[in-house]
PDB file of C-alpha atoms in Angstrom:
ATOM      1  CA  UNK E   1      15.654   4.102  -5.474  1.00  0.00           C
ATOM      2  CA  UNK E   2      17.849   3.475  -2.000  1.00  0.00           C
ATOM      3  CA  UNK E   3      16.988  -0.079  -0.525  1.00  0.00           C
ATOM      4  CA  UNK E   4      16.677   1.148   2.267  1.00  0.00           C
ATOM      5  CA  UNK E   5      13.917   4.296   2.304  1.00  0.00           C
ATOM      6  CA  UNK E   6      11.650   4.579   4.697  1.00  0.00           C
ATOM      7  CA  UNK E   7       8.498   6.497   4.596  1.00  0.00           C
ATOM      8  CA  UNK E   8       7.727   9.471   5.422  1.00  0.00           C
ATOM      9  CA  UNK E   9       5.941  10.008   8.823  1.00  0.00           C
ATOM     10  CA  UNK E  10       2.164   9.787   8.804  1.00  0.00           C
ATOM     11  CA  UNK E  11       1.373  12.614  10.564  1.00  0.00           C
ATOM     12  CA  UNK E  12      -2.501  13.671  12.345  1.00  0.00           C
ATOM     13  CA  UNK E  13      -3.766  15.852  14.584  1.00  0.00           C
ATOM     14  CA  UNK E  14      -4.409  15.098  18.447  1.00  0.00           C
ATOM     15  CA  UNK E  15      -8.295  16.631  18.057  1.00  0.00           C
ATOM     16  CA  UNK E  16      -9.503  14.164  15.115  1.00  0.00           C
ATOM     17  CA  UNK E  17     -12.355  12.222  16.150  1.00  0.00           C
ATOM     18  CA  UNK E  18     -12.960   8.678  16.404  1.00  0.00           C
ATOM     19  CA  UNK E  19     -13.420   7.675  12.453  1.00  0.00           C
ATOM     20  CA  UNK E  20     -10.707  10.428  11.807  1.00  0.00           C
ATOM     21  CA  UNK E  21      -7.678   8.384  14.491  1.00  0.00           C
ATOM     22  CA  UNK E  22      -8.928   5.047  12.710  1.00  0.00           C
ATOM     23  CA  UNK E  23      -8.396   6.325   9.187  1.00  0.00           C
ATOM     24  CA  UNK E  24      -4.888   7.928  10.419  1.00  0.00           C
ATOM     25  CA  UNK E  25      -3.861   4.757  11.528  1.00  0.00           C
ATOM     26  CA  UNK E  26      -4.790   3.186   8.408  1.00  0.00           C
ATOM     27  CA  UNK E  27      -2.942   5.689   6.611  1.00  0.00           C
ATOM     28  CA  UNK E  28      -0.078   4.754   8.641  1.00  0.00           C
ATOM     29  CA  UNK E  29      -1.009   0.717   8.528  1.00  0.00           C
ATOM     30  CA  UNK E  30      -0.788   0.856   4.473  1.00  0.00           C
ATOM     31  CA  UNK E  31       2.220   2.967   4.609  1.00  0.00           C
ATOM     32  CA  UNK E  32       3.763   0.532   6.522  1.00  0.00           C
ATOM     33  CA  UNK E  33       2.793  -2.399   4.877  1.00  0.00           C
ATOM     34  CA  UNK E  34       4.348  -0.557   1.444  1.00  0.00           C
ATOM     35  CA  UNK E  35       7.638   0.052   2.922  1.00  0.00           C
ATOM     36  CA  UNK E  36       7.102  -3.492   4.490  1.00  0.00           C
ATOM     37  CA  UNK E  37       6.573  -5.013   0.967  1.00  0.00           C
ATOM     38  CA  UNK E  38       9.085  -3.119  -0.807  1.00  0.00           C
ATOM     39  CA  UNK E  39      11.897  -4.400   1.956  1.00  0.00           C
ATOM     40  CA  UNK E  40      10.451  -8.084   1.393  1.00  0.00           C
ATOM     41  CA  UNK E  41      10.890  -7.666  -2.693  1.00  0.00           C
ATOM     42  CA  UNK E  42      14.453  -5.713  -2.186  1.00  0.00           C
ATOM     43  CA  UNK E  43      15.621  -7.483   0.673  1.00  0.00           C
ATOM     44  CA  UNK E  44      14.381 -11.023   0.547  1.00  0.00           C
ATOM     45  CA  UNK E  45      12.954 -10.375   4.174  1.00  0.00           C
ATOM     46  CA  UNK E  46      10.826 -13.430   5.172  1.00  0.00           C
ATOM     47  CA  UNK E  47       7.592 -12.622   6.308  1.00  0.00           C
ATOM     48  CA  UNK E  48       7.976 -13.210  10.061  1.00  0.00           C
ATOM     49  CA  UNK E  49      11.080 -10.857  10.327  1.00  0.00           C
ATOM     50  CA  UNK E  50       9.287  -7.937   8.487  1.00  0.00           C
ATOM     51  CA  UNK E  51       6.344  -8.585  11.168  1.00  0.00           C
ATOM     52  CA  UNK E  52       8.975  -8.072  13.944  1.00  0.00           C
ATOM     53  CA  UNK E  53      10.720  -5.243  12.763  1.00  0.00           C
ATOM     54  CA  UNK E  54       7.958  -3.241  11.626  1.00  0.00           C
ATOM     55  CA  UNK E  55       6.158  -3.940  14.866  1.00  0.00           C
ATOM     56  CA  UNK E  56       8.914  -2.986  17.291  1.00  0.00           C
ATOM     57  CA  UNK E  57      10.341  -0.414  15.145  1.00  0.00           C
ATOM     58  CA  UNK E  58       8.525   1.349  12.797  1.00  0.00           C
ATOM     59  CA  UNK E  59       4.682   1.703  14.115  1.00  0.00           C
ATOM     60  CA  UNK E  60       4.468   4.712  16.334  1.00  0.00           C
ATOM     61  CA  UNK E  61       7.721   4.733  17.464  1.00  0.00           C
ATOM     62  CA  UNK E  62      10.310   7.288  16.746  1.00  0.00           C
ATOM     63  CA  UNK E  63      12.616   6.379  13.697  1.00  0.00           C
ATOM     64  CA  UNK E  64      15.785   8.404  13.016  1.00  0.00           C
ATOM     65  CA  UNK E  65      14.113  11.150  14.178  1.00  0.00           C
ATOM     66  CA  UNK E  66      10.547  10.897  12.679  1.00  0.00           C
ATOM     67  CA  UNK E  67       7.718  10.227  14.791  1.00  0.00           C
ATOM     68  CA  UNK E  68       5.403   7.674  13.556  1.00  0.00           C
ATOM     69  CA  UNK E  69       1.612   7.445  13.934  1.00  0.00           C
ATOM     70  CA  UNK E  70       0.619   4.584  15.611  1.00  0.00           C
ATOM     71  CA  UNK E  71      -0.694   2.014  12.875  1.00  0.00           C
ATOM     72  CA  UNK E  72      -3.728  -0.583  12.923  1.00  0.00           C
ATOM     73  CA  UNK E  73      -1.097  -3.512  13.365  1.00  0.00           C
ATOM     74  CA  UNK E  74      -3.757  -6.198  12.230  1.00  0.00           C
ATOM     75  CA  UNK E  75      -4.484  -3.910   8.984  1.00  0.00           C
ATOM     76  CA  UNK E  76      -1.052  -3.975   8.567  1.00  0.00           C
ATOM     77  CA  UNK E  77      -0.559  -7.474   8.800  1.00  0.00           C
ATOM     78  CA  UNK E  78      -3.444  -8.452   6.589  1.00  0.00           C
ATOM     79  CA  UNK E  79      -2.356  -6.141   3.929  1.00  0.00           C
ATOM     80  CA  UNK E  80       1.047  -7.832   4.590  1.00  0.00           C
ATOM     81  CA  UNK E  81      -0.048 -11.042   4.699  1.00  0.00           C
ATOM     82  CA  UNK E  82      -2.364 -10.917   1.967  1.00  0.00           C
ATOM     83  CA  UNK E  83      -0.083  -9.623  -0.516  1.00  0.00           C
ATOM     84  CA  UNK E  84       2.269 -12.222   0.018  1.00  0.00           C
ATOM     85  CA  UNK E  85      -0.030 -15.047   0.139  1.00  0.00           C
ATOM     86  CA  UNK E  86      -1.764 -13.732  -3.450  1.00  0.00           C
ATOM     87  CA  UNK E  87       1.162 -12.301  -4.976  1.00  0.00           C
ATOM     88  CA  UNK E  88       0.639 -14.788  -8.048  1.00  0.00           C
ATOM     89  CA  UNK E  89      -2.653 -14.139  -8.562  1.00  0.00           C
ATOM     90  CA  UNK E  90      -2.685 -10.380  -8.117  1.00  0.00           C
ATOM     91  CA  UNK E  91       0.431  -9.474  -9.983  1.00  0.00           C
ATOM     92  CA  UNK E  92      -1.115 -11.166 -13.530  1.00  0.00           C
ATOM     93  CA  UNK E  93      -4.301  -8.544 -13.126  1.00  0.00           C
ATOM     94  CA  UNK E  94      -1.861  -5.808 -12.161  1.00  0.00           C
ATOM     95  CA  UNK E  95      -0.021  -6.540 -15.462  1.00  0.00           C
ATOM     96  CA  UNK E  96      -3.260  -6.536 -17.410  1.00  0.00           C
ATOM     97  CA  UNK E  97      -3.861  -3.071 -16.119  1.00  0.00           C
ATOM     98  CA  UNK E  98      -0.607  -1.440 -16.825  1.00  0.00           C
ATOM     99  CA  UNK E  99       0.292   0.438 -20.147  1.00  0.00           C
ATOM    100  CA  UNK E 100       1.024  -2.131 -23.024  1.00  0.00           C
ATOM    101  CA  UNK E 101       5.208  -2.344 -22.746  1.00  0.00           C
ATOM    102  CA  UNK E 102       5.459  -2.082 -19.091  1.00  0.00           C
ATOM    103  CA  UNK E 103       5.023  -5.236 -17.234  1.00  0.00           C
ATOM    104  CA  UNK E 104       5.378  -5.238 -13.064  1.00  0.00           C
ATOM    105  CA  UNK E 105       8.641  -6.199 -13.298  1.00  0.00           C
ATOM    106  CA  UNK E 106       9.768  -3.243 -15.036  1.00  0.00           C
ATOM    107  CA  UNK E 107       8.023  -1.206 -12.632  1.00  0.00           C
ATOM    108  CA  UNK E 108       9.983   0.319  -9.361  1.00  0.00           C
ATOM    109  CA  UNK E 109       9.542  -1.725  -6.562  1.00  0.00           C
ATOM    110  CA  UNK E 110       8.509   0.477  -4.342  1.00  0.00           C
ATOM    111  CA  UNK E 111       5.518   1.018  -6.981  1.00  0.00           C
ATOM    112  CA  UNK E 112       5.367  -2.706  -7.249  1.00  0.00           C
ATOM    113  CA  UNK E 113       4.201  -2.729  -3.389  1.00  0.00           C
ATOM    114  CA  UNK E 114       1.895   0.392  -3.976  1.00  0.00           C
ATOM    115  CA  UNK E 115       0.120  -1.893  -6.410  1.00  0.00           C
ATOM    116  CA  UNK E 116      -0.018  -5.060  -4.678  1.00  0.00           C
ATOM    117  CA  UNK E 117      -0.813  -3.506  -1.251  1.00  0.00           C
ATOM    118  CA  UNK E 118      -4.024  -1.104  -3.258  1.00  0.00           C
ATOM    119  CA  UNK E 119      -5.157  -4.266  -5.394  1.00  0.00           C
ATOM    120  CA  UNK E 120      -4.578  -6.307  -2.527  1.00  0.00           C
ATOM    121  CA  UNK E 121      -7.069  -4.617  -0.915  1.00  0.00           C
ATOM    122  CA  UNK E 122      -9.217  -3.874  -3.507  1.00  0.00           C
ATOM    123  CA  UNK E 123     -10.019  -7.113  -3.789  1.00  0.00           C
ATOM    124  CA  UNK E 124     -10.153  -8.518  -0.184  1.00  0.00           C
ATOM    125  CA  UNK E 125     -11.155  -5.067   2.215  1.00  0.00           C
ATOM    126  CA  UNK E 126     -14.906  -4.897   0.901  1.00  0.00           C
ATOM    127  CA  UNK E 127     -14.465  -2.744   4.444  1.00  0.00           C
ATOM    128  CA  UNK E 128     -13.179  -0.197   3.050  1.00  0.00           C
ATOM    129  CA  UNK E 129     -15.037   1.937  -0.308  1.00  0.00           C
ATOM    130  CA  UNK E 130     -12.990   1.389  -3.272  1.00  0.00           C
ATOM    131  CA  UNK E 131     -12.386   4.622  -4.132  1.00  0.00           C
ATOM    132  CA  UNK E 132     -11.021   5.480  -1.010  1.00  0.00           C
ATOM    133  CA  UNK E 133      -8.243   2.417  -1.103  1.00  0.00           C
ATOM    134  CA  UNK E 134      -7.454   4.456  -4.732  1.00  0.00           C
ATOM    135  CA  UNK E 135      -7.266   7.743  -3.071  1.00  0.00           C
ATOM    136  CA  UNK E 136      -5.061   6.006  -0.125  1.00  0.00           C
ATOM    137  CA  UNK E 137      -2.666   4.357  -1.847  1.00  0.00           C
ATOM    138  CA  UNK E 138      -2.108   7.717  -4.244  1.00  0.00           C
ATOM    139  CA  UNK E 139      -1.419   9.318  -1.059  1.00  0.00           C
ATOM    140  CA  UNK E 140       0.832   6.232  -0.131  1.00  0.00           C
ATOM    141  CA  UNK E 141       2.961   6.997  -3.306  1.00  0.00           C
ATOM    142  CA  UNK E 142       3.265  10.339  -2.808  1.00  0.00           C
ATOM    143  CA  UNK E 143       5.780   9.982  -0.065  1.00  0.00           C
ATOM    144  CA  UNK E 144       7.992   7.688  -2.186  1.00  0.00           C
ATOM    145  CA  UNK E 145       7.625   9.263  -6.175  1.00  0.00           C
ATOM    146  CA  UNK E 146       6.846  12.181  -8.155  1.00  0.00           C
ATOM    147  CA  UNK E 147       3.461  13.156  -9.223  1.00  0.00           C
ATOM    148  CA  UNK E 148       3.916  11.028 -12.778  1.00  0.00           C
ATOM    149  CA  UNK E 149       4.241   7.925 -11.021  1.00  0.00           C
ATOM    150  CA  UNK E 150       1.816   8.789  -8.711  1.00  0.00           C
ATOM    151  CA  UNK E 151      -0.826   9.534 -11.527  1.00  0.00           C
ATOM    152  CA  UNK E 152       0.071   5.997 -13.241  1.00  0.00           C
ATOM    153  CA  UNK E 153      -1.050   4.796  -9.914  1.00  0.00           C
ATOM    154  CA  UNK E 154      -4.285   6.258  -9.696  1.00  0.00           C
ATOM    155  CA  UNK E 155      -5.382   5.016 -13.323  1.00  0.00           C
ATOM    156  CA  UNK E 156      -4.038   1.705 -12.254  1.00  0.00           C
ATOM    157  CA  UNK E 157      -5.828   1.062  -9.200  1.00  0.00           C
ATOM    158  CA  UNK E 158      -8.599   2.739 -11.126  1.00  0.00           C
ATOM    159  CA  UNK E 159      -8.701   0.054 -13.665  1.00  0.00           C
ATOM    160  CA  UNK E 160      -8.473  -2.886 -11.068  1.00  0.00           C
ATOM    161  CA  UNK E 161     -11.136  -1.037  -8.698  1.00  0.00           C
ATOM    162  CA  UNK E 162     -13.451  -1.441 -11.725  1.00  0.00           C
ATOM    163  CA  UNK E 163     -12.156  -4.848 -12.126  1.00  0.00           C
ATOM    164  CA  UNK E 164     -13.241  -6.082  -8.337  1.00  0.00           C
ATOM    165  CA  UNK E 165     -15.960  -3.523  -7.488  1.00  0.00           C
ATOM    166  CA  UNK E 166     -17.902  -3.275 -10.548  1.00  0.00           C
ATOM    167  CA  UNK E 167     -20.960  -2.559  -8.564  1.00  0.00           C
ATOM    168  CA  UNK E 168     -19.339   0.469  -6.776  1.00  0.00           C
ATOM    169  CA  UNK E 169     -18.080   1.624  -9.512  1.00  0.00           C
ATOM    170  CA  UNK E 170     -21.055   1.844 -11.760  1.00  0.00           C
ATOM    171  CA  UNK E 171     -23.047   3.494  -9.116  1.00  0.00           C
ATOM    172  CA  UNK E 172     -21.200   7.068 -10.154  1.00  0.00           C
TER     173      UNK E 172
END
């Protein structure tokens, strides 16, 4: 995987309504925040300088020639934030969830971040239905891995949506 990738542009159409421009920038927040994430764990980035960067560079601006949907820069920054601040407590349940054999570490980072950002919010967006952070963060991992990968995601966050939204989940 290159240190240096960079998502692919979150793309939406100019005659989505209201609910549809929030999700899109959503989209774009939480792709953001992976790529984010995945520079902080390759990189060593500190926390403010990814804010920064990401901020002035990456959230709807034009990158290298890829236009970039504006993202919900507070979304962003929570997922961000969160992640970081709960990275001890979240990576242990991501562990738990993953095949026998393959502990986070092993994992690519930029699947690392996937997880973290989708159980990340799993637990702390009660905003947000869980089984649309699953379906998001699928999406998310889409732009950066094959269909294989992306499948160990769903069944991941699947596991850990279960975990934190029992209630949801046992509704149907």
């Amino acid at each position: 995987m290159a240190e240096n990738k960079k998502p692919a542009p979150a793309k939406g159409s100019d005659n989505k309504g209201p609910a549809d421009k929030k999700a899109n920038r959503r989209g774009a927040a939480r792709l953001a925040a992976v790529q984010a994430l995945y520079q902080m764990d390759i990189g060593g980035a500190g926390i403010n300088d990814i804010f920064a960067e990401f901020e002035s560079h990456w959230l709807g601006n034009e990158v290298e020639g890829d236009t970039y949907l504006p993202a919900e820069a507070a979304f962003f920054q929570d997922v961000v934030a969160g992640v970081v601040r709960d990275q001890a407590r979240l990576d242990p349940v991501i562990d738990e969830a993953l095949s026998r054999g393959w502990p986070l570490k092993r994992i690519d980072a930029i699947l690392r971040a996937v997880l973290r950002a989708g159980a990340y919010e799993l637990e702390h967006r009660k905003d947000v239905p869980g089984r649309v952070v699953v379906s998001e963060y699928v999406d998310v991992a889409h732009a950066f891995v094959e269909s294989e990968e992306t499948g160990m995601v769903n069944a991941v966050l699947d596991q850990i949506a279960r975990q934190f939204r029992a209630d949801e989940f046992s509704r149907g």
